[in-house]
CSV table of C-alpha atoms in Angstrom, one decimal:
chain,number,residue,atom,x,y,z
A,1,MET,CA,-26.4,85.7,57.6
A,2,ARG,CA,-23.5,86.8,59.8
A,3,VAL,CA,-21.4,84.5,61.8
A,4,ALA,CA,-18.4,85.0,64.2
A,5,ALA,CA,-15.8,82.5,62.9
A,6,LEU,CA,-12.4,81.6,64.4
A,7,THR,CA,-9.9,82.0,61.6
A,8,SER,CA,-6.8,80.8,63.6
A,9,HIS,CA,-6.2,78.1,66.1
A,10,GLU,CA,-3.8,80.3,68.1
A,11,THR,CA,-4.3,82.6,71.1
A,12,PRO,CA,-5.3,85.4,71.4
A,13,PRO,CA,-8.3,84.4,69.3
A,14,GLU,CA,-8.6,85.7,65.8
A,15,VAL,CA,-12.3,86.2,65.0
A,16,GLU,CA,-13.8,87.3,61.7
A,17,ILE,CA,-17.4,88.4,61.0
A,18,GLN,CA,-18.4,86.5,57.9
A,19,ASP,CA,-21.4,86.5,55.7
A,20,ARG,CA,-22.8,83.1,54.9
A,21,PRO,CA,-25.9,81.8,53.0
A,22,ALA,CA,-29.0,81.5,55.0
A,23,PRO,CA,-29.3,77.8,56.2
A,24,SER,CA,-32.2,75.5,55.4
A,25,PRO,CA,-33.4,72.7,57.7
A,26,GLY,CA,-32.7,69.1,56.9
A,27,PRO,CA,-34.8,66.2,58.2
A,28,GLY,CA,-35.5,66.6,61.9
A,29,GLU,CA,-33.9,70.0,62.0
A,30,ALA,CA,-35.1,73.5,62.9
A,31,ILE,CA,-33.7,77.0,62.1
A,32,VAL,CA,-33.4,79.2,65.2
A,33,ARG,CA,-32.9,83.0,65.0
A,34,VAL,CA,-30.3,83.3,67.7
A,35,GLU,CA,-31.2,86.1,70.1
A,36,ALA,CA,-28.5,85.2,72.7
A,37,ALA,CA,-25.5,82.9,72.9
A,38,ALA,CA,-23.2,82.3,75.9
A,39,LEU,CA,-19.4,81.8,75.9
A,40,ASN,CA,-17.9,78.9,77.9
A,41,HIS,CA,-14.4,77.8,78.6
A,42,ARG,CA,-14.9,74.8,76.2
A,43,ASP,CA,-14.9,77.4,73.4
A,44,LEU,CA,-11.5,78.6,74.5
A,45,TRP,CA,-10.2,75.1,74.9
A,46,LYS,CA,-10.5,74.7,71.1
A,47,LEU,CA,-7.5,77.0,71.0
A,48,GLU,CA,-5.5,74.9,73.5
A,49,ASP,CA,-3.4,71.7,73.6
A,50,ASP,CA,-5.2,68.5,73.0
A,51,ASP,CA,-8.5,70.2,72.0
A,52,ARG,CA,-6.9,72.6,69.6
A,53,LEU,CA,-8.6,73.1,66.2
A,54,THR,CA,-6.6,72.1,63.2
A,55,ALA,CA,-6.1,74.2,60.0
A,56,GLU,CA,-8.7,71.9,58.3
A,57,ASP,CA,-11.3,73.0,60.9
A,58,LEU,CA,-11.1,76.7,60.0
A,59,PRO,CA,-13.0,78.9,59.7
A,60,PHE,CA,-14.9,77.6,62.7
A,61,VAL,CA,-18.0,79.0,64.4
A,62,PRO,CA,-17.9,78.2,68.1
A,63,GLY,CA,-20.7,78.4,70.7
A,64,GLY,CA,-22.8,75.7,72.4
A,65,ASP,CA,-25.3,77.8,74.4
A,66,LEU,CA,-28.0,79.5,72.4
A,67,ALA,CA,-31.6,80.7,72.9
A,68,GLY,CA,-33.9,82.3,70.3
A,69,ILE,CA,-36.9,82.0,68.1
A,70,VAL,CA,-37.8,79.1,65.8
A,71,GLU,CA,-37.9,80.5,62.3
A,72,GLU,CA,-38.4,77.4,60.2
A,73,THR,CA,-38.7,73.6,60.6
A,74,ALA,CA,-38.4,70.6,58.4
A,75,ALA,CA,-41.6,69.0,57.3
A,76,ASP,CA,-41.1,66.0,59.6
A,77,VAL,CA,-40.7,68.2,62.8
A,78,SER,CA,-43.6,68.3,65.3
A,79,ALA,CA,-41.7,69.1,68.5
A,80,VAL,CA,-41.5,72.8,67.9
A,81,SER,CA,-43.2,75.3,65.6
A,82,GLU,CA,-42.3,78.6,63.9
A,83,GLY,CA,-42.4,81.4,66.5
A,84,ASP,CA,-41.6,79.3,69.5
A,85,ARG,CA,-39.2,80.7,72.1
A,86,VAL,CA,-36.6,78.0,72.8
A,87,VAL,CA,-33.2,77.2,74.3
A,88,LEU,CA,-31.0,74.5,72.9
A,89,CYS,CA,-29.7,71.5,74.8
A,90,PRO,CA,-26.3,71.2,73.2
A,91,LEU,CA,-25.9,67.4,73.8
A,92,GLU,CA,-25.2,65.4,70.6
A,93,THR,CA,-25.7,61.7,71.2
A,94,CYS,CA,-25.8,58.5,69.2
A,95,GLY,CA,-29.2,57.4,70.4
A,96,THR,CA,-28.2,53.7,70.3
A,97,CYS,CA,-25.6,53.0,73.0
A,98,ARG,CA,-26.6,51.7,76.5
A,99,PHE,CA,-26.5,55.1,78.1
A,100,CYS,CA,-28.7,56.6,75.4
A,101,ARG,CA,-31.2,53.7,75.9
A,102,GLU,CA,-31.0,53.6,79.7
A,103,GLY,CA,-29.6,57.0,80.7
A,104,PRO,CA,-28.2,59.2,81.7
A,105,GLU,CA,-27.7,60.4,78.1
A,106,ASN,CA,-24.7,62.7,78.9
A,107,MET,CA,-22.7,59.4,79.3
A,108,CYS,CA,-23.3,58.6,75.6
A,109,GLU,CA,-20.4,56.5,74.4
A,110,ASN,CA,-20.3,58.7,71.3
A,111,TYR,CA,-20.9,62.0,73.1
A,112,SER,CA,-20.4,65.3,71.4
A,113,SER,CA,-21.8,68.8,71.8
A,114,TYR,CA,-23.1,71.5,69.5
A,115,ASP,CA,-21.0,74.2,68.0
A,116,GLY,CA,-22.3,77.1,65.9
A,117,ALA,CA,-24.2,79.4,68.3
A,118,PHE,CA,-22.2,82.6,67.5
A,119,ALA,CA,-24.3,83.4,64.4
A,120,GLU,CA,-27.5,85.1,63.5
A,121,ARG,CA,-29.1,81.7,62.5
A,122,ALA,CA,-28.4,78.2,63.7
A,123,VAL,CA,-29.4,74.8,62.3
A,124,VAL,CA,-30.2,72.5,65.2
A,125,ASP,CA,-31.8,69.1,66.0
A,126,ALA,CA,-35.4,70.1,66.7
A,127,ASN,CA,-35.7,67.4,69.4
A,128,ARG,CA,-33.0,69.2,71.4
A,129,LEU,CA,-35.0,72.4,71.7
A,130,VAL,CA,-36.6,73.2,75.1
A,131,GLY,CA,-39.5,75.6,75.1
A,132,LEU,CA,-39.4,78.8,77.1
A,133,PRO,CA,-42.3,80.2,79.1
A,134,GLU,CA,-42.9,83.9,78.5
A,135,THR,CA,-41.6,84.6,82.1
A,136,VAL,CA,-38.1,83.3,81.2
A,137,ASP,CA,-35.9,85.9,79.6
A,138,ILE,CA,-34.0,84.7,76.5
A,139,VAL,CA,-30.7,86.1,77.7
A,140,ASP,CA,-31.1,84.2,81.0
A,141,ALA,CA,-32.0,81.1,79.1
A,142,ALA,CA,-28.8,81.3,77.0
A,143,ALA,CA,-26.8,81.2,80.2
A,144,LEU,CA,-28.2,77.8,81.3
A,145,PRO,CA,-27.2,74.9,79.0
A,146,ILE,CA,-23.5,74.4,79.7
A,147,ALA,CA,-22.5,76.0,83.0
A,148,TYR,CA,-25.7,75.6,84.9
A,149,VAL,CA,-26.6,72.2,83.6
A,150,THR,CA,-23.0,71.0,84.3
A,151,ALA,CA,-23.2,72.2,87.9
A,152,PHE,CA,-26.6,70.7,88.4
A,153,ARG,CA,-25.6,67.3,87.1
A,154,MET,CA,-22.4,67.4,89.3
A,155,LEU,CA,-24.5,68.1,92.4
A,156,GLU,CA,-26.9,65.3,91.4
A,157,ARG,CA,-24.1,62.9,90.7
A,158,ALA,CA,-22.7,63.5,94.2
A,159,GLY,CA,-26.1,63.0,95.8
A,160,THR,CA,-26.2,66.5,97.3
A,161,THR,CA,-29.0,66.9,99.8
A,162,ALA,CA,-30.2,69.6,102.2
A,163,GLY,CA,-27.8,70.2,105.0
A,164,ASP,CA,-24.7,69.0,103.1
A,165,LEU,CA,-21.5,71.1,103.2
A,166,VAL,CA,-20.5,71.8,99.6
A,167,PHE,CA,-17.0,73.1,98.7
A,168,VAL,CA,-16.5,75.0,95.4
A,169,PRO,CA,-13.0,76.2,94.7
A,170,GLY,CA,-13.1,79.0,92.1
A,171,ALA,CA,-16.6,80.0,93.1
A,172,ALA,CA,-16.6,83.1,90.9
A,173,GLY,CA,-16.3,81.1,87.6
A,174,GLY,CA,-19.2,80.2,85.4
A,175,VAL,CA,-19.7,76.7,86.8
A,176,GLY,CA,-18.7,77.9,90.3
A,177,VAL,CA,-21.4,80.6,90.5
A,178,ALA,CA,-23.9,78.1,89.2
A,179,ALA,CA,-22.9,75.5,91.7
A,180,ILE,CA,-23.3,78.0,94.6
A,181,GLN,CA,-26.7,79.1,93.4
A,182,LEU,CA,-28.0,75.5,92.8
A,183,ALA,CA,-26.5,74.1,96.0
A,184,THR,CA,-28.3,76.8,97.9
A,185,ILE,CA,-31.6,75.9,96.1
A,186,LEU,CA,-31.0,72.3,97.2
A,187,GLY,CA,-30.6,73.4,100.8
A,188,ALA,CA,-26.9,72.8,101.2
A,189,GLU,CA,-24.4,75.0,103.0
A,190,THR,CA,-21.6,76.3,100.8
A,191,ILE,CA,-17.9,77.2,100.9
A,192,GLY,CA,-16.4,79.1,98.0
A,193,THR,CA,-13.0,80.5,97.2
A,194,SER,CA,-11.6,83.3,95.0
A,195,THR,CA,-8.4,85.3,94.7
A,196,ASP,CA,-10.6,88.4,94.2
A,197,GLU,CA,-12.3,89.8,97.3
A,198,SER,CA,-14.9,91.8,95.3
A,199,LYS,CA,-15.9,88.7,93.4
A,200,LEU,CA,-16.4,86.9,96.6
A,201,ARG,CA,-18.7,89.6,97.8
A,202,THR,CA,-20.8,89.2,94.7
A,203,VAL,CA,-21.0,85.5,95.1
A,204,GLU,CA,-22.0,86.0,98.8
A,205,SER,CA,-24.9,88.0,97.5
A,206,LEU,CA,-26.0,84.9,95.5
A,207,GLY,CA,-26.1,82.7,98.5
A,208,LEU,CA,-22.5,81.7,99.4
A,209,ASP,CA,-22.3,81.0,103.1
A,210,HIS,CA,-18.5,80.8,103.7
A,211,ALA,CA,-16.1,82.9,101.6
A,212,ILE,CA,-12.4,82.2,101.6
A,213,HIS,CA,-10.2,84.8,100.0
A,214,THR,CA,-7.2,82.8,98.7
A,215,GLY,CA,-5.9,80.9,95.7
A,216,ASP,CA,-3.4,79.0,97.6
A,217,PRO,CA,-4.4,75.3,98.0
A,218,ASP,CA,-2.8,74.8,101.4
A,219,GLU,CA,-4.4,78.0,102.8
A,220,MET,CA,-7.6,76.8,101.3
A,221,ARG,CA,-7.4,73.4,103.0
A,222,THR,CA,-6.8,74.9,106.5
A,223,ALA,CA,-9.6,77.4,106.1
A,224,VAL,CA,-12.1,74.7,104.9
A,225,ALA,CA,-11.1,72.4,107.7
A,226,ASP,CA,-11.9,75.2,110.2
A,227,ILE,CA,-15.5,75.3,108.8
A,228,GLY,CA,-16.1,71.5,108.8
A,229,ASP,CA,-15.9,68.2,107.0
A,230,VAL,CA,-17.1,68.6,103.4
A,231,ASP,CA,-19.7,66.3,102.0
A,232,VAL,CA,-19.3,67.4,98.3
A,233,THR,CA,-16.5,69.1,96.4
A,234,ILE,CA,-17.5,70.6,93.0
A,235,ASN,CA,-14.2,70.8,91.1
A,236,HIS,CA,-14.3,72.6,87.8
A,237,LEU,CA,-10.6,73.6,88.0
A,238,GLY,CA,-8.6,70.4,88.1
A,239,GLY,CA,-4.9,70.8,88.8
A,240,PRO,CA,-3.8,71.2,92.5
A,241,PHE,CA,-7.4,71.8,93.6
A,242,THR,CA,-8.1,68.1,93.0
A,243,ARG,CA,-5.8,67.1,95.9
A,244,ILE,CA,-7.3,69.7,98.2
A,245,GLY,CA,-10.8,68.9,97.1
A,246,LEU,CA,-10.2,65.2,98.2
A,247,GLN,CA,-8.4,66.1,101.4
A,248,VAL,CA,-11.2,68.2,102.9
A,249,LEU,CA,-13.9,65.5,102.2
A,250,ARG,CA,-15.4,63.6,105.1
A,251,THR,CA,-15.3,59.8,105.1
A,252,ASN,CA,-17.4,58.6,102.1
A,253,GLY,CA,-17.6,62.2,100.7
A,254,ALA,CA,-17.7,62.8,97.0
A,255,MET,CA,-15.8,65.0,94.6
A,256,VAL,CA,-17.0,65.6,91.1
A,257,VAL,CA,-14.6,66.9,88.4
A,258,CYS,CA,-15.7,68.6,85.2
A,259,GLY,CA,-12.8,70.8,84.1
A,260,ARG,CA,-9.1,71.4,84.0
A,261,THR,CA,-8.5,75.2,83.7
A,262,ALA,CA,-5.9,74.9,86.5
A,263,GLY,CA,-4.2,71.8,85.2
A,264,GLN,CA,-5.0,68.7,83.1
A,265,PHE,CA,-2.9,66.2,85.1
A,266,PRO,CA,-3.7,66.6,88.9
A,267,GLU,CA,-1.8,64.7,91.6
A,268,PHE,CA,-3.2,63.4,94.8
A,269,ASP,CA,-2.5,60.8,97.5
A,270,ALA,CA,-4.3,57.6,96.6
A,271,ARG,CA,-4.2,56.6,100.3
A,272,ASP,CA,-6.5,59.5,101.1
A,273,LEU,CA,-9.0,58.2,98.5
A,274,TYR,CA,-9.1,54.6,99.6
A,275,PHE,CA,-8.6,54.9,103.4
A,276,GLY,CA,-11.2,57.6,103.4
A,277,HIS,CA,-13.7,55.6,101.3
A,278,LYS,CA,-14.0,58.8,99.3
A,279,ARG,CA,-15.8,58.9,95.9
A,280,LEU,CA,-14.3,60.6,92.8
A,281,PHE,CA,-16.5,61.2,89.8
A,282,GLY,CA,-16.0,62.7,86.4
A,283,SER,CA,-18.9,64.5,84.8
A,284,THR,CA,-19.6,66.2,81.5
A,285,LEU,CA,-22.5,68.5,80.8
A,286,GLY,CA,-25.9,67.0,81.8
A,287,THR,CA,-29.2,65.8,80.4
A,288,GLN,CA,-32.0,67.5,78.5
A,289,VAL,CA,-34.2,66.8,81.5
A,290,ASP,CA,-31.7,68.7,83.7
A,291,LEU,CA,-32.1,71.7,81.4
A,292,GLU,CA,-35.9,71.5,81.5
A,293,LYS,CA,-35.7,71.5,85.3
A,294,LEU,CA,-33.5,74.6,85.3
A,295,VAL,CA,-35.8,76.4,83.0
A,296,GLY,CA,-38.5,75.5,85.5
A,297,PHE,CA,-36.4,77.0,88.3
A,298,VAL,CA,-36.1,80.2,86.4
A,299,ASP,CA,-39.8,80.2,85.6
A,300,THR,CA,-40.8,79.9,89.2
A,301,GLY,CA,-38.3,82.5,90.4
A,302,ARG,CA,-36.0,80.0,92.3
A,303,LEU,CA,-33.0,80.7,90.0
A,304,ASP,CA,-31.7,83.9,88.6
A,305,PRO,CA,-28.8,83.1,86.2
A,306,VAL,CA,-26.0,85.6,86.5
A,307,VAL,CA,-25.1,87.5,83.3
A,308,ALA,CA,-22.0,89.7,83.6
A,309,ARG,CA,-21.9,91.4,80.2
A,310,GLU,CA,-23.5,91.4,76.8
A,311,TYR,CA,-21.7,91.9,73.5
A,312,LEU,CA,-22.5,92.5,69.8
A,313,LEU,CA,-21.6,89.8,67.4
A,314,ALA,CA,-18.8,92.0,66.1
A,315,GLU,CA,-17.3,92.0,69.6
A,316,THR,CA,-16.9,88.3,69.9
A,317,ALA,CA,-13.1,88.5,69.9
A,318,ARG,CA,-13.2,91.0,72.8
A,319,MET,CA,-15.7,88.7,74.7
A,320,MET,CA,-13.3,85.8,74.4
A,321,GLU,CA,-10.4,88.0,75.6
A,322,ASP,CA,-12.5,89.2,78.5
A,323,MET,CA,-13.1,85.6,79.6
A,324,GLN,CA,-9.4,84.9,79.4
A,325,SER,CA,-8.8,87.9,81.7
A,326,ARG,CA,-11.2,86.5,84.3
A,327,ASP,CA,-12.3,89.9,85.5
A,328,MET,CA,-16.0,89.2,85.8
A,329,VAL,CA,-18.6,87.2,87.7
A,330,GLY,CA,-21.2,85.5,85.6
A,331,LYS,CA,-21.9,84.6,82.0
A,332,LEU,CA,-20.7,86.5,78.9
A,333,ILE,CA,-23.4,86.7,76.2
A,334,VAL,CA,-23.3,87.7,72.6
A,335,ARG,CA,-26.5,89.2,71.0
A,336,PRO,CA,-26.3,88.4,67.3
A,337,GLN,CA,-29.4,90.3,66.3
A,338,GLN,CA,-28.2,93.6,67.8
């Protein structure tokens, strides 16, 4: 089978299409013919700073989002069968810590996540496969597990309800787009920002209520304040947007942080946090139940995942470069069987 493997831990990414032996399932595992796999920033983080791959890790097949068809299962697997249409929940958990026992499972003390989606076949934990109704397109399903599940869990963590005002700096990114769509489904009012006016128009067509065309945090703060006090900030950027995200919150408002594409070490005024009784949460990915709910949203027509472009497996390097250029709205998807 063919895989797209990183052969260097430097940027720009060096990707080689390699032939590898067809995999066989071990106990509890299934082989999935990968029909679609989505790219996420966490795949690029493996080339950066503290998350950088080492020489010993190479060659490395990235990719945590995949959807496809079950081709084979181990003898002890009953959760799925050959021919099932499935999407993978990329969570890898220990199953024994208090969060695995009591939930939510994405807080597992030994949390990890799947890699290996950029391939024609993938060996996965069969219990992590979620079945897809015929009404759910496989490409749409591949867009869900990381960006959409992350955004959904962030909104849930903040207790977002109908009528809330939700602020999403960087609303044209993967998690940003998902947060706008899902907040709209929950009945919230949304504020989103981007430095690209055409991207903002696209996000407005997805349900964004208030578009702010700026990347300057201070301009952002003023514009958001003119709209109203924010109940929830969804912060997938980190950096200076953490300070602004806190400042615009109402008393007892909540900000949830899931990323650091704009900076790993944000600064903010601690007085704003404690005098305002504001709540600050960290959040990573979400639960398998969250993914099942999102598949249900797509099945019933409530959610239409946004896919910007599709690529051949041989175009994986270009797909990664396109994500770094940030000139699109929506998910980038590789189609290994094409």
